[in-house]
Coordinates of C-alpha atoms and ligand atoms in Angstrom, one line a residue:
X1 CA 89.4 62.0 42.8
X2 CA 87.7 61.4 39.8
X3 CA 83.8 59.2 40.1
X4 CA 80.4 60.4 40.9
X5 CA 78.3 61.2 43.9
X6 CA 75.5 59.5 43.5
X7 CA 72.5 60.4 46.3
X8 CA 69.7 57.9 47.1
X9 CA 66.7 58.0 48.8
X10 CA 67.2 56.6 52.2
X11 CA 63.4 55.2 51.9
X12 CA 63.6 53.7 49.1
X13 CA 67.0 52.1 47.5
X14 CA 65.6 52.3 43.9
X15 CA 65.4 56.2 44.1
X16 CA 68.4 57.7 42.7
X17 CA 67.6 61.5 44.0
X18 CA 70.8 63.4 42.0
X19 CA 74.1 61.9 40.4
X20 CA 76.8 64.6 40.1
X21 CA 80.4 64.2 38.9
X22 CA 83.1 64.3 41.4
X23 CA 85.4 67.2 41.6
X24 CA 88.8 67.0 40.5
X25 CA 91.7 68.9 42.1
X26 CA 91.5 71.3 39.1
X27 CA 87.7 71.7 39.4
X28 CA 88.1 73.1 42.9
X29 CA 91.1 75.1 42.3
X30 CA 88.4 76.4 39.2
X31 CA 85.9 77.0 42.3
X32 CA 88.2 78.8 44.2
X33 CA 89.2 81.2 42.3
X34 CA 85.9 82.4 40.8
X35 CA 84.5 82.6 44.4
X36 CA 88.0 84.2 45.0
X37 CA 87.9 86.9 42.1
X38 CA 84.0 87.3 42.9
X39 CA 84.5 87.9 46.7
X40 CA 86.7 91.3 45.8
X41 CA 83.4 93.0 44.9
X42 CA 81.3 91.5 47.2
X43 CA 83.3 92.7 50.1
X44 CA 83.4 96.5 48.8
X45 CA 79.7 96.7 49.3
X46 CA 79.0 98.6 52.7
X47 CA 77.4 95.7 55.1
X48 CA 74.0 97.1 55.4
X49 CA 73.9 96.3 51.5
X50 CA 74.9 92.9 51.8
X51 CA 73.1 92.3 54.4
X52 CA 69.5 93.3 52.1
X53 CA 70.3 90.3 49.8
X54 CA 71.0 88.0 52.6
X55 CA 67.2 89.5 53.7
X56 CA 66.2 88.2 50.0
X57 CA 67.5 85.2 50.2
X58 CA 65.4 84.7 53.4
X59 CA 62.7 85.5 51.6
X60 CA 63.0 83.2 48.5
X61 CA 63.8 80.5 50.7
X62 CA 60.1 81.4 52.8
X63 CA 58.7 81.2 48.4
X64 CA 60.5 77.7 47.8
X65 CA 59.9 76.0 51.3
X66 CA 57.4 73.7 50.8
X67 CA 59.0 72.4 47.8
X68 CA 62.6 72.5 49.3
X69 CA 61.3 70.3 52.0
X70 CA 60.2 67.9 49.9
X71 CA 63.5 67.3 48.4
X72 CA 64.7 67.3 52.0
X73 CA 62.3 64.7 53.1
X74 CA 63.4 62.6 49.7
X75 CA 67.4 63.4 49.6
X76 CA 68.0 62.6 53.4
X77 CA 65.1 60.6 54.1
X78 CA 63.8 63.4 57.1
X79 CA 60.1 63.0 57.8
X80 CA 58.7 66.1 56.1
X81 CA 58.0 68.3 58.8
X82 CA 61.2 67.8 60.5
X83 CA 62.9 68.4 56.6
X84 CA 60.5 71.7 56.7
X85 CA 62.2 72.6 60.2
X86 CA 65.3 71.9 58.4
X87 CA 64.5 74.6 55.5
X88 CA 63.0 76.9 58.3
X89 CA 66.5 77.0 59.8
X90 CA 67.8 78.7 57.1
X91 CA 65.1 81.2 56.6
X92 CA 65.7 81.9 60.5
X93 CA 69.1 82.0 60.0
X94 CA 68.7 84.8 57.3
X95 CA 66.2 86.9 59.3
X96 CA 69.1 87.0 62.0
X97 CA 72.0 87.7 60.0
X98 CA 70.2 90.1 57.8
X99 CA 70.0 91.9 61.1
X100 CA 73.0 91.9 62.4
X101 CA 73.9 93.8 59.0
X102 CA 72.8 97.2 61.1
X103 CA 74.1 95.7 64.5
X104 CA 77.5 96.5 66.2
X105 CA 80.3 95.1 64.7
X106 CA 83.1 95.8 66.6
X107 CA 84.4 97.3 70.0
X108 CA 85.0 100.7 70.7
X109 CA 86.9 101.1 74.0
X110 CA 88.2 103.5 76.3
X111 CA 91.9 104.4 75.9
X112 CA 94.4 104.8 78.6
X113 CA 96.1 108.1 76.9
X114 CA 94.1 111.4 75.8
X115 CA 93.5 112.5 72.5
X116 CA 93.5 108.7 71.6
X117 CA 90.7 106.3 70.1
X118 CA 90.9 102.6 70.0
X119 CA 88.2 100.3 68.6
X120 CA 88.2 97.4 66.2
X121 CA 86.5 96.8 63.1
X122 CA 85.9 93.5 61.2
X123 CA 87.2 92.3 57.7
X124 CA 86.3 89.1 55.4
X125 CA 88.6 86.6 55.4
X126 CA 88.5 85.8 51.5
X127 CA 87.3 82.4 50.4
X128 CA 85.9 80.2 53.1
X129 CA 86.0 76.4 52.0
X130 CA 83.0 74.7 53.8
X131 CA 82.8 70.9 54.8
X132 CA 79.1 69.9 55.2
X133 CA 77.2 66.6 56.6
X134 CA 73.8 65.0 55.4
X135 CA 72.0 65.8 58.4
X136 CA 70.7 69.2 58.2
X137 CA 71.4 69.4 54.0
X138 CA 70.1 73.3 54.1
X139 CA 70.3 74.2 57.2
X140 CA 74.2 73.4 57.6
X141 CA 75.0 74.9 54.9
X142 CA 73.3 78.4 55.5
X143 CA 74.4 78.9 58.5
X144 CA 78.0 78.8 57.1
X145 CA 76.9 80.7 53.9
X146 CA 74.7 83.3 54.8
X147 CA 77.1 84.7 58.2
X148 CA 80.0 84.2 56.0
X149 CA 78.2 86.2 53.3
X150 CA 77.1 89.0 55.9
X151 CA 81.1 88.8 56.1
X152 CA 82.3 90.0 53.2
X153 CA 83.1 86.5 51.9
X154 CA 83.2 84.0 48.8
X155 CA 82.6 80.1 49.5
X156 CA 83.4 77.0 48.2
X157 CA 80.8 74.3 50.3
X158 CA 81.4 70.6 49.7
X159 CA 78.3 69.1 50.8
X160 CA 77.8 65.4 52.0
X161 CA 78.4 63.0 49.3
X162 CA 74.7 61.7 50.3
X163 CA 72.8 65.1 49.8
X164 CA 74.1 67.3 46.9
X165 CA 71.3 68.0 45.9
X166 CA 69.9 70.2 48.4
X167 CA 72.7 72.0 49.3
X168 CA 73.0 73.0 45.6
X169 CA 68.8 74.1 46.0
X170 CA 69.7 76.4 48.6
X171 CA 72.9 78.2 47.0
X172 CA 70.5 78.4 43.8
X173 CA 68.0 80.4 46.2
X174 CA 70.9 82.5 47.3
X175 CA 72.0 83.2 43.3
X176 CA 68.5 83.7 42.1
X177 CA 67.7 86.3 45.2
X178 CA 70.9 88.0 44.3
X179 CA 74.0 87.2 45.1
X180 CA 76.3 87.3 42.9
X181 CA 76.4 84.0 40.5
X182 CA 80.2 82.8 41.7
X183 CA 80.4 83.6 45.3
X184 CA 79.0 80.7 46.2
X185 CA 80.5 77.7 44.6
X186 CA 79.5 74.4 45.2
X187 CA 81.6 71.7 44.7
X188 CA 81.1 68.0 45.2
X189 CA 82.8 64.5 45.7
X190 CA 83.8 62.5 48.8
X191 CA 86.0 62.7 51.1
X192 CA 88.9 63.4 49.0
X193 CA 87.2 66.7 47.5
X194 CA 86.9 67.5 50.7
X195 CA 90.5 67.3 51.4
X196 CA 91.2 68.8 48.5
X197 CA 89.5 72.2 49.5
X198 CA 91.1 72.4 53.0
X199 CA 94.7 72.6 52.1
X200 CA 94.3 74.7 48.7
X201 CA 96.3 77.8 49.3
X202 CA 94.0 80.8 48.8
X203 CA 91.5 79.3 50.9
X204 CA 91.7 80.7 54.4
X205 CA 89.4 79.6 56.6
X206 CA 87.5 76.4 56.4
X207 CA 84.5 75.8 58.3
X208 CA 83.8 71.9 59.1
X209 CA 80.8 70.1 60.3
X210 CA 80.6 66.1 60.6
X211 CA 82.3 63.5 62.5
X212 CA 85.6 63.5 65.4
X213 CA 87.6 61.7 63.0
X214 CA 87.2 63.8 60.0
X215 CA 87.5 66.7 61.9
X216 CA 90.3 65.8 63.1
X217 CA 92.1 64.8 59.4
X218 CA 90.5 68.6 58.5
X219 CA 92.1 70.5 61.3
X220 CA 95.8 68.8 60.8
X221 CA 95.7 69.1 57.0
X222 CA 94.3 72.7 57.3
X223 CA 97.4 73.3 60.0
X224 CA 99.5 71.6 58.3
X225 CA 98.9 73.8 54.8
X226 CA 98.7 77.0 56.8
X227 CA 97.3 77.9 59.3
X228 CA 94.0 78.5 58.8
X229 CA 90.9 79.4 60.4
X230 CA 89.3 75.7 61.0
X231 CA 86.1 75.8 62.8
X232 CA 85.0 72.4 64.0
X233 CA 81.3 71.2 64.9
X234 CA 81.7 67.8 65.0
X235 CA 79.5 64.7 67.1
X236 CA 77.4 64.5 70.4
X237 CA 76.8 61.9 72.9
X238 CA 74.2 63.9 74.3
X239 CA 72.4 63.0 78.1
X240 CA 68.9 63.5 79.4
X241 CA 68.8 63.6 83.3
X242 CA 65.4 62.9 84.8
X243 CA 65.0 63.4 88.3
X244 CA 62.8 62.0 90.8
X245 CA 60.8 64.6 91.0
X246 CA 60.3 65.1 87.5
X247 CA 57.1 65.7 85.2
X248 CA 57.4 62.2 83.7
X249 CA 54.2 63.0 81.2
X250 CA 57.2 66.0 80.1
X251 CA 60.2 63.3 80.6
X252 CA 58.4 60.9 77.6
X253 CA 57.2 63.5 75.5
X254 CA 60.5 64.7 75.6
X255 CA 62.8 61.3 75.7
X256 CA 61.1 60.1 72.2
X257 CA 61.5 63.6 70.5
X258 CA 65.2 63.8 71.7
X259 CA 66.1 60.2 70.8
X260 CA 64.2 59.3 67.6
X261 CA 63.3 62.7 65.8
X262 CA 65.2 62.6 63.3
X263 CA 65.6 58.8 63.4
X264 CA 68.4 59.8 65.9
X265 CA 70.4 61.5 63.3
X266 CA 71.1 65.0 65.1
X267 CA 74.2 66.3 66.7
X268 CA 72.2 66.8 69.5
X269 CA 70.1 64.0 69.3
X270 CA 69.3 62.5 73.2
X271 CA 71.6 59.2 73.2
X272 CA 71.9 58.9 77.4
X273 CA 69.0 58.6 79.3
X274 CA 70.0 58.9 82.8
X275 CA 67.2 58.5 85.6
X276 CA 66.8 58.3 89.1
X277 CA 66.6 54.7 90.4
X278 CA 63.2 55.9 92.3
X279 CA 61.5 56.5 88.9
X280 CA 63.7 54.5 86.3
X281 CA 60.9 51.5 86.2
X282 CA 58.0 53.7 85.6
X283 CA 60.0 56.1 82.8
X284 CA 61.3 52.7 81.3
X285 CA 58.0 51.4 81.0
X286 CA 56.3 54.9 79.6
X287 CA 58.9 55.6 76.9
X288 CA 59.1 51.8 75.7
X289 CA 55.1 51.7 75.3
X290 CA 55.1 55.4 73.4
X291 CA 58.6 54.4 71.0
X292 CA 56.6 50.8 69.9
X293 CA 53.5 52.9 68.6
X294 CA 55.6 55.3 66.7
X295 CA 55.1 54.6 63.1
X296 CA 57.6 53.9 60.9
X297 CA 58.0 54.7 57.5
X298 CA 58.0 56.8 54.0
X299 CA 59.2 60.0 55.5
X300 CA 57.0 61.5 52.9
X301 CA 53.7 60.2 54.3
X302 CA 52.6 62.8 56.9
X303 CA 51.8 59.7 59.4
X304 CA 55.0 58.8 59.7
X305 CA 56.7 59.8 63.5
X306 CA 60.2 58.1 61.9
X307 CA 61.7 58.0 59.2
X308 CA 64.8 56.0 57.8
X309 CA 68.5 56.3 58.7
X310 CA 70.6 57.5 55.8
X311 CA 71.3 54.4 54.0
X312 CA 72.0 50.7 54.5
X313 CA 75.5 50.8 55.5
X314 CA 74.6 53.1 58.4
X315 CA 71.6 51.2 59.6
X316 CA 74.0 47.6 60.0
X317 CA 76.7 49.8 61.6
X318 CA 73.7 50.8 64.1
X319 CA 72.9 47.2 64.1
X320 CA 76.3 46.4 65.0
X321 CA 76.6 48.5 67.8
X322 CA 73.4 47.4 69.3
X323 CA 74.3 43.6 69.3
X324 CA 77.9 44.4 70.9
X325 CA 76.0 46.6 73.8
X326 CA 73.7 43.4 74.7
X327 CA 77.2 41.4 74.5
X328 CA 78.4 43.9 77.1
X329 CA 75.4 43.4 79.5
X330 CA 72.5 46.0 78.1
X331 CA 69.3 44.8 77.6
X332 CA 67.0 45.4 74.7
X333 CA 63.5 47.2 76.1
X334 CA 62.0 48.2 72.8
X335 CA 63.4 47.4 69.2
X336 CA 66.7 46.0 68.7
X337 CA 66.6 45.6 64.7
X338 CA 66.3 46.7 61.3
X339 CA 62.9 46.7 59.7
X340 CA 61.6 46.0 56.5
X341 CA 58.4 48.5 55.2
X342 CA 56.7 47.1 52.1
X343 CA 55.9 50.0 51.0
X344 CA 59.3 51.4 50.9
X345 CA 61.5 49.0 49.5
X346 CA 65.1 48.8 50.2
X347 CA 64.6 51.7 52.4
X348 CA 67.0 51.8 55.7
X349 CA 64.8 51.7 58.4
X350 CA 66.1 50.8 62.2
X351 CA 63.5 50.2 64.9
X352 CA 63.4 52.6 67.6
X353 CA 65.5 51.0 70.3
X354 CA 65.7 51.6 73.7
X355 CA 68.2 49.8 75.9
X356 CA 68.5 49.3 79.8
X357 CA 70.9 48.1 81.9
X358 CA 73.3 50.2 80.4
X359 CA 76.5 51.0 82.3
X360 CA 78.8 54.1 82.3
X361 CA 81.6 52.1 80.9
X362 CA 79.8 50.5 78.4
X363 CA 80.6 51.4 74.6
X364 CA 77.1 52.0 73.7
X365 CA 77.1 54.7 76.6
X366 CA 80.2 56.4 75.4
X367 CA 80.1 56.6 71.7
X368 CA 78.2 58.3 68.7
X369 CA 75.6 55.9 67.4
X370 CA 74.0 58.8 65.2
X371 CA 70.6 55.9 65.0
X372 CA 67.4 56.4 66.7
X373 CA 69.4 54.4 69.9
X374 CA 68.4 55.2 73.5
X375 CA 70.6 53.5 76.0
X376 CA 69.3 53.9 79.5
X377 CA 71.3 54.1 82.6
X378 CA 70.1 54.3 86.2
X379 CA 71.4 56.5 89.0
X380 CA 71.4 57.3 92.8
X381 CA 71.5 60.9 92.9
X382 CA 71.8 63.8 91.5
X383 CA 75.7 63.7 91.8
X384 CA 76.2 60.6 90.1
X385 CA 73.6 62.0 87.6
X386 CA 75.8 64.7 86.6
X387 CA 79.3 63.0 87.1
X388 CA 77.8 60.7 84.4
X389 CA 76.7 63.2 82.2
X390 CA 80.1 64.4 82.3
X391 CA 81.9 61.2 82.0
X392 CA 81.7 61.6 77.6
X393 CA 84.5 62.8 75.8
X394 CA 81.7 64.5 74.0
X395 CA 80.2 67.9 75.3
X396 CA 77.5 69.3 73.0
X397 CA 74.0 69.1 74.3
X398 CA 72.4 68.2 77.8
X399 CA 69.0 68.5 79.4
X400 CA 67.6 67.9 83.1
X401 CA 64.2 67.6 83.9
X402 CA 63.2 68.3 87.5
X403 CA 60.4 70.6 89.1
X404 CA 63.7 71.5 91.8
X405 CA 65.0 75.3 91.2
X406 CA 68.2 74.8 92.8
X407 CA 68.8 71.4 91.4
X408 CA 67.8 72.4 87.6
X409 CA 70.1 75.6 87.7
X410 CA 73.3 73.9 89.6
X411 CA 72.8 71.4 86.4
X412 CA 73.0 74.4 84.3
X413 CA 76.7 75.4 85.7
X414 CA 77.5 71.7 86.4
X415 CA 77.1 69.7 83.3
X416 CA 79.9 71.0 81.1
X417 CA 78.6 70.6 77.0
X418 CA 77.9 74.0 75.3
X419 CA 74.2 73.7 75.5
X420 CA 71.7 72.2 78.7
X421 CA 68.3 72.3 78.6
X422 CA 66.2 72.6 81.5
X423 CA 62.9 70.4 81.4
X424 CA 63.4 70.2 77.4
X425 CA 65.1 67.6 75.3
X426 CA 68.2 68.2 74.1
X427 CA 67.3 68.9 70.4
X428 CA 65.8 72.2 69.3
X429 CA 67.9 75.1 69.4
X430 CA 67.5 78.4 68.3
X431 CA 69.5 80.3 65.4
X432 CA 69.5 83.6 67.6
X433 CA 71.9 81.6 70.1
X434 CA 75.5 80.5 69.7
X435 CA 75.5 76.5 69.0
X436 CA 78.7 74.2 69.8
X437 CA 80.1 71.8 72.1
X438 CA 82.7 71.7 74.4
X439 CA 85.7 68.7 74.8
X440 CA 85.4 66.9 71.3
X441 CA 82.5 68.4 70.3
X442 CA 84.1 71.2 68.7
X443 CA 87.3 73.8 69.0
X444 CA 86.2 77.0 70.8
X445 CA 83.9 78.2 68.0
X446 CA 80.1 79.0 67.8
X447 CA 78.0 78.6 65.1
X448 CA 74.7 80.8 64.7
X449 CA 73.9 84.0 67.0
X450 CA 76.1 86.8 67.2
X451 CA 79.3 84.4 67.8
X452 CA 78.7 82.7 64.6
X453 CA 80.3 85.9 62.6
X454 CA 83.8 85.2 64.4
X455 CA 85.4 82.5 62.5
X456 CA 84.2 84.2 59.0
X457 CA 85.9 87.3 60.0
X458 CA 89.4 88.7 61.2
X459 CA 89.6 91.7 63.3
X460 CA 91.5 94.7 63.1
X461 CA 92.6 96.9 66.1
X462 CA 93.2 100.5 65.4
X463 CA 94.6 102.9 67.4
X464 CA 94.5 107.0 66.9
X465 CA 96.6 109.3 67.9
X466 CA 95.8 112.5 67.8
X467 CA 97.5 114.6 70.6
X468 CA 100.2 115.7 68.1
X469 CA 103.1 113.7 70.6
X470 CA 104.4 110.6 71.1
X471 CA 102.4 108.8 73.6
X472 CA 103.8 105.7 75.1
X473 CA 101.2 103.1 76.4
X474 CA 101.9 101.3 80.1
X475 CA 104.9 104.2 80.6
X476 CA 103.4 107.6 80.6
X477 CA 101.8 108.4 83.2
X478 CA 102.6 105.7 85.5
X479 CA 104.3 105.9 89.3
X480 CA 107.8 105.5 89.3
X481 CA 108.9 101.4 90.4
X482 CA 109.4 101.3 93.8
X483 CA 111.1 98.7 95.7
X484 CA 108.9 96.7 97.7
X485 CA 109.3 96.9 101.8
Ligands
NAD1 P1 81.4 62.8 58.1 O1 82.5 63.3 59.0 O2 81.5 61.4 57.6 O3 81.4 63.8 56.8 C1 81.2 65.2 56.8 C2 81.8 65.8 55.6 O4 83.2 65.6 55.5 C3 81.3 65.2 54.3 O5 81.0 66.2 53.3 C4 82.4 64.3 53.8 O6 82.5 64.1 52.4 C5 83.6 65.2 54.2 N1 84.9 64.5 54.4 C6 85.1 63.2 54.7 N2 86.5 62.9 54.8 C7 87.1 64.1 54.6 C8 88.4 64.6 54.7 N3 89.4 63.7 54.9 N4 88.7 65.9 54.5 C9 87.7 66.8 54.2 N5 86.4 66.4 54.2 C10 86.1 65.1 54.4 O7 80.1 63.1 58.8 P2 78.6 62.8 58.4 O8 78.3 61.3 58.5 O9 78.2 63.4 57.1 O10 77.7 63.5 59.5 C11 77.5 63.0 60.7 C12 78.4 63.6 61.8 O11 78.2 65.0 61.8 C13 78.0 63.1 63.2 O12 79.1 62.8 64.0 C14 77.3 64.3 63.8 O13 77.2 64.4 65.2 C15 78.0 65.4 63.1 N6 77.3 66.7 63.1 C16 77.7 67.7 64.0 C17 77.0 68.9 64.0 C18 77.4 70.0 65.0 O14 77.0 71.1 64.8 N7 78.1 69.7 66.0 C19 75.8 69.0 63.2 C20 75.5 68.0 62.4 C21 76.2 66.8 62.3

C-alpha cells in the first residue's frame, strides 16, 4: 500500500495539482481511531448543537467558494461554473442538514395496549469509512460528511486517487468552522486504501460512491468483515425520451446540457437519446449543429462550454468504446475523437460525440461510457420508448420530454430508475430530494433529503410500559380462535 497519489490537471498534463503519500494499513487504522475516540464527544452534544456547526460550515464554504472552485475547475478539470455548482452542492447540502437538526427524527406511534408509548429514536453509528469518486470532489464528500456529522458520527473519507486535494479543502472548511479537528479524517491512496478502510473492524458503516465493480468488491469485503452498513451509489446509463410532440428548441437545450456538461462525467449524465422516428431527423440534425459549436477547452477560461475528461487513460478508453460501437453498426454524427488544444497541452480532451444508428443491443447503448458520448436510438412509440429505457441494467436517472399530460406522468410510474425528469435533462438534482438508483445503480439507499440520514444512523425502538401489569402484545385483548365454517 505504500506510493503516492499524485493528482494532475486534466487540462494540462504538466500540472501536478497535489502529491500526497499513500496510506498504509497502520495510517488508517491511526485514522480510525482518532475519528473513533473523537466521535464519543461529538455524539453527546444534543443535535440541535451539532447541527449549528454543520450551519458554519455552510457558511465558510459560501466565504471560500470562489476560491474552492477554482481548485475544482484545476483538480478535476470541471469548467468553472459547473466546479462552482459543484462547491454550491455542499453549501446546499449544509443549509438542509443544518435544518433537519430541529426536524423530526423519529416515529412516535400509536400503541395497541393502554398506558403504553412506542416511538423510535435515532443513534450514530460510530465511524463511517467513506469511498469517494473524482466527479463531484466536494460535493460527494459533503453529502456523506455533513448528514453523517448531523449523525452523531466520526469519518474516515478516502477520496479519489485523482482529487485529494479538494476533498481535503472541504474537511479543512469543516475543521476551521468548528468541528472538532479529528472527526473528520482524511485518508488517501488507491484502491487498496480503500479496501483497507472497509473491512477494518471498528468501522461500521461505509458509505461508497463510484463504479459497479468496485462497488461490488466494497459490499462483499464489507459483508464479508461484518456486516456492515454499505451504502452504494454507484454508475448510470441514463436515457432521454423525446416524443413527437415535443418542444424540440427544449429537447436540444436540454440533450447538450445532459450529455456533455460535465464532459459527460456525471452519474446522471444523459448517455441514451431515444426519439420518435417522426422527429429523430430533425433532433439529430439540431443537437449535431449545437454539440460542433460548443467550445472546447481550459476549463478555467470562462468561454469554455467543455472541458476535459479526467485524464488520458480515460479519454482512450472513451475512444475505445466509440470505435467498437461504429464496428457494431453506429454511426458517428458529430465528433468521434480525441482533440488536441494548443493552449492546454497534454490536456485530455474528447470531442463531443454524438452517435446514430444505435441499437438497443448494442454495447455502446448498454454500458457506462462516463465521456461526453451521446448514442442515439430511434423508436416507434411511446412503448418501445419506455421498454428501451428500461432495457439497462442501470436505473439511476431518466427524463421525457413531451407537451402530452398523460404520456409525461405514465413515464413517471413507468420508467423504473430512482429519478425521471419531465421536460428536463436528466442532470440537475436537488439536495432537498433523496438521490439513487434502482437495479445496479445502487442498494436501496438514498443519498441527500431526509432519506440521506438513514444509512448514517441506527434506530432504536422503545417501548413503555406504564400500566403497572404485564401486557402481552397480539394476545390481550384479542377474540378467542375460532374455527373457520
Ligand atoms: P471508481 O469505482 O474507480 O473509484 C471510486 C473510489 O473507490 C475511489 O476512491 C477509488 O480509489 C476507490 N476504490 C477503488 N477500488 C477499491 C476497492 N477495491 N475497495 C475500496 N475502494 C476502492 O469510480 P470513479 O472512476 O472514481 O468514479 C466514476 C464512477 O462513479 C462512475 O461509474 C459514476 O457513475 C459513479 N458515480 C456515481 C454516483 C452516484 O451517486 N450514483 C455519483 C458520482 C459518480
Amino acid at each position: 500500500m505504500a506510493g503516492e497519489v499524485v493528482s494532475v490537471n486534466p487540462a494540462r498534463s504538466g500540472d501536478v495539482v497535489a502529491t500526497r503519500r499513500a496510506a498504509t494499513e497502520s495510517d488508517i487504522d491511526a485514522a480510525v481511531q482518532r475519528a473513533a475516540a473523537a466521535q464519543r464527544s461529538w455524539a453527546g452534544m444534543p443535535i440541535p448543537a451539532r447541527a449549528e456547526v454543520i450551519a458554519a460550515c455552510g457558511e465558510l464554504l459560501a466565504q471560500r467558494k470562489a476560491e474552492l472552485s477554482a481548485f475544482v475547475s484545476r483538480e478535476a478539470g470541471k469548467v468553472i461554473v459547473e466546479a462552482a455548482g459543484d462547491v454550491q452542492e455542499a453549501i446546499d447540502m449544509a443549509a438542509f442538514v443544518a435544518g433537519q437538526g430541529r426536524a423530526a427524527w423519529g416515529e412516535t406511534v400509536p400503541c395497541e395496549m393502554p398506558d403504553k408509548l412506542a416511538f423510535t429514536t435515532r443513534h450514530p453509528v460510530g465511524v463511517v469509512g467513506m469511498i469517494t469518486p473524482w466527479n463531484f470532489p466536494v460535493a460527494i464528500p459533503s453529502w456523506k460528511t455533513l448528514p453523517a456529522l448531523l449523525a452523531g458520527n466520526g469519518m474516515v473519507i478516502k477520496p479519489s486517487e485523482h482529487a485529494p486535494a479538494c476533498c481535503e479543502a472541504f474537511a479543512d472548511a469543516c475543521r476551521d468552522a468548528g468541528v472538532p479537528a479529528d472527526l473528520i479524517q482524511v485518508v488517501h491512496g488507491h484502491g487498496d486504501a480503500g479496501a483497507a478502510l472497509t473491512v477494518h473492524p471498528a468501522v461500521r458503516a461505509v458509505s461508497f460512491t463510484g463504479s459497479v465493480p468496485t462497488g461490488r468488491a466494497v459490499a462483499a469485503a464489507a459483508m464479508q468483515h461484518g456486516p456492515k452498513l454499505v451504502s452504494l451509489e454507484l454508475g448510470g446509463k441514463n436515457a432521454m425520451v423525446v416524443m413527437a410532440d415535443a418542444d424540440l428548441d427544449l429537447v436540444v437545450d436540454g440533450a447538450l446540457f445532459g450529455a456533455f456538461g460535465t464532459a459527460g462525467q456525471r452519474c446522471t449524465s444523459t448517455s441514451r437519446l431515444i426519439v420518435h422516428r417522426a422527429v429523430h431527423d430533425a433532433v439529430v440534425e439540431r443537437v449535431r449543429s449545437r454539440a460542433e459549436q460548443l467550445v472546447l477547452g481550459d476549463p478555467a477560461d470562462p468561454s469554455t462550454d467543455v472541458g476535459p475528461v479526467i485524464d488520458l487513460r480515460s479519454r482512450d478508453r472513451i475512444d475505445a468504446m466509440v470505435r467498437a460501437a461504429r464496428d457494431e453498426g453506429a454511426r458517428v454524427a458529430a465528433g468521434g475523437a480525441p482533440v488536441e488544444i494548443a493552449s492546454c497541452p497534454g490536456g485530455a480532451f474528447y470531442a463531443p460525440t454524438i452517435l446514430t444508428d444505435v441499437r438497443r443491443g448494442h454495447r455502446i447503448a448498454r454500458d457506462e461510457v462516463f465521456g461526453p458520448v451521446l448514442s442515439v436510438i430511434a423508436v416507434d412509440g411511446f412503448d418501445e420508448a419506455i421498454d428501451t429505457v428500461n432495457d439497462c441494467a442501470y436505473g439511476l436517472s431518466a427524463a421525457i420530454y413531451t407537451r402530452d399530460v398523460n404520456d409525461a406522468i405514465r413515464a413517471t410510474q413507468r420508467i423504473d430508475t430512482g429519478i425521471v425528469y419531465v421536460n428536463a435533462p436528466t442532470i440537475g438534482a436537488e439536495i432537498q430530494l433523496p438521490f439513487g438508483g434502482t437495479k445496479h445503480t445502487g442498494n436501496g439507499y438514498r443519498e441527500a433529503g431526509r432519506r440521506g440520514l438513514e444509512q448514517f444512523s441506527e434506530t432504536k425502538t422503545i417501548y413503555i410500559d406504564y400500566s403497572g401489569r404485564l401486557q402481552r402484545a397480539q394476545i390481550d385483548n384479542r377474540p378467542p380462535i375460532t374455527a373457520a365454517t
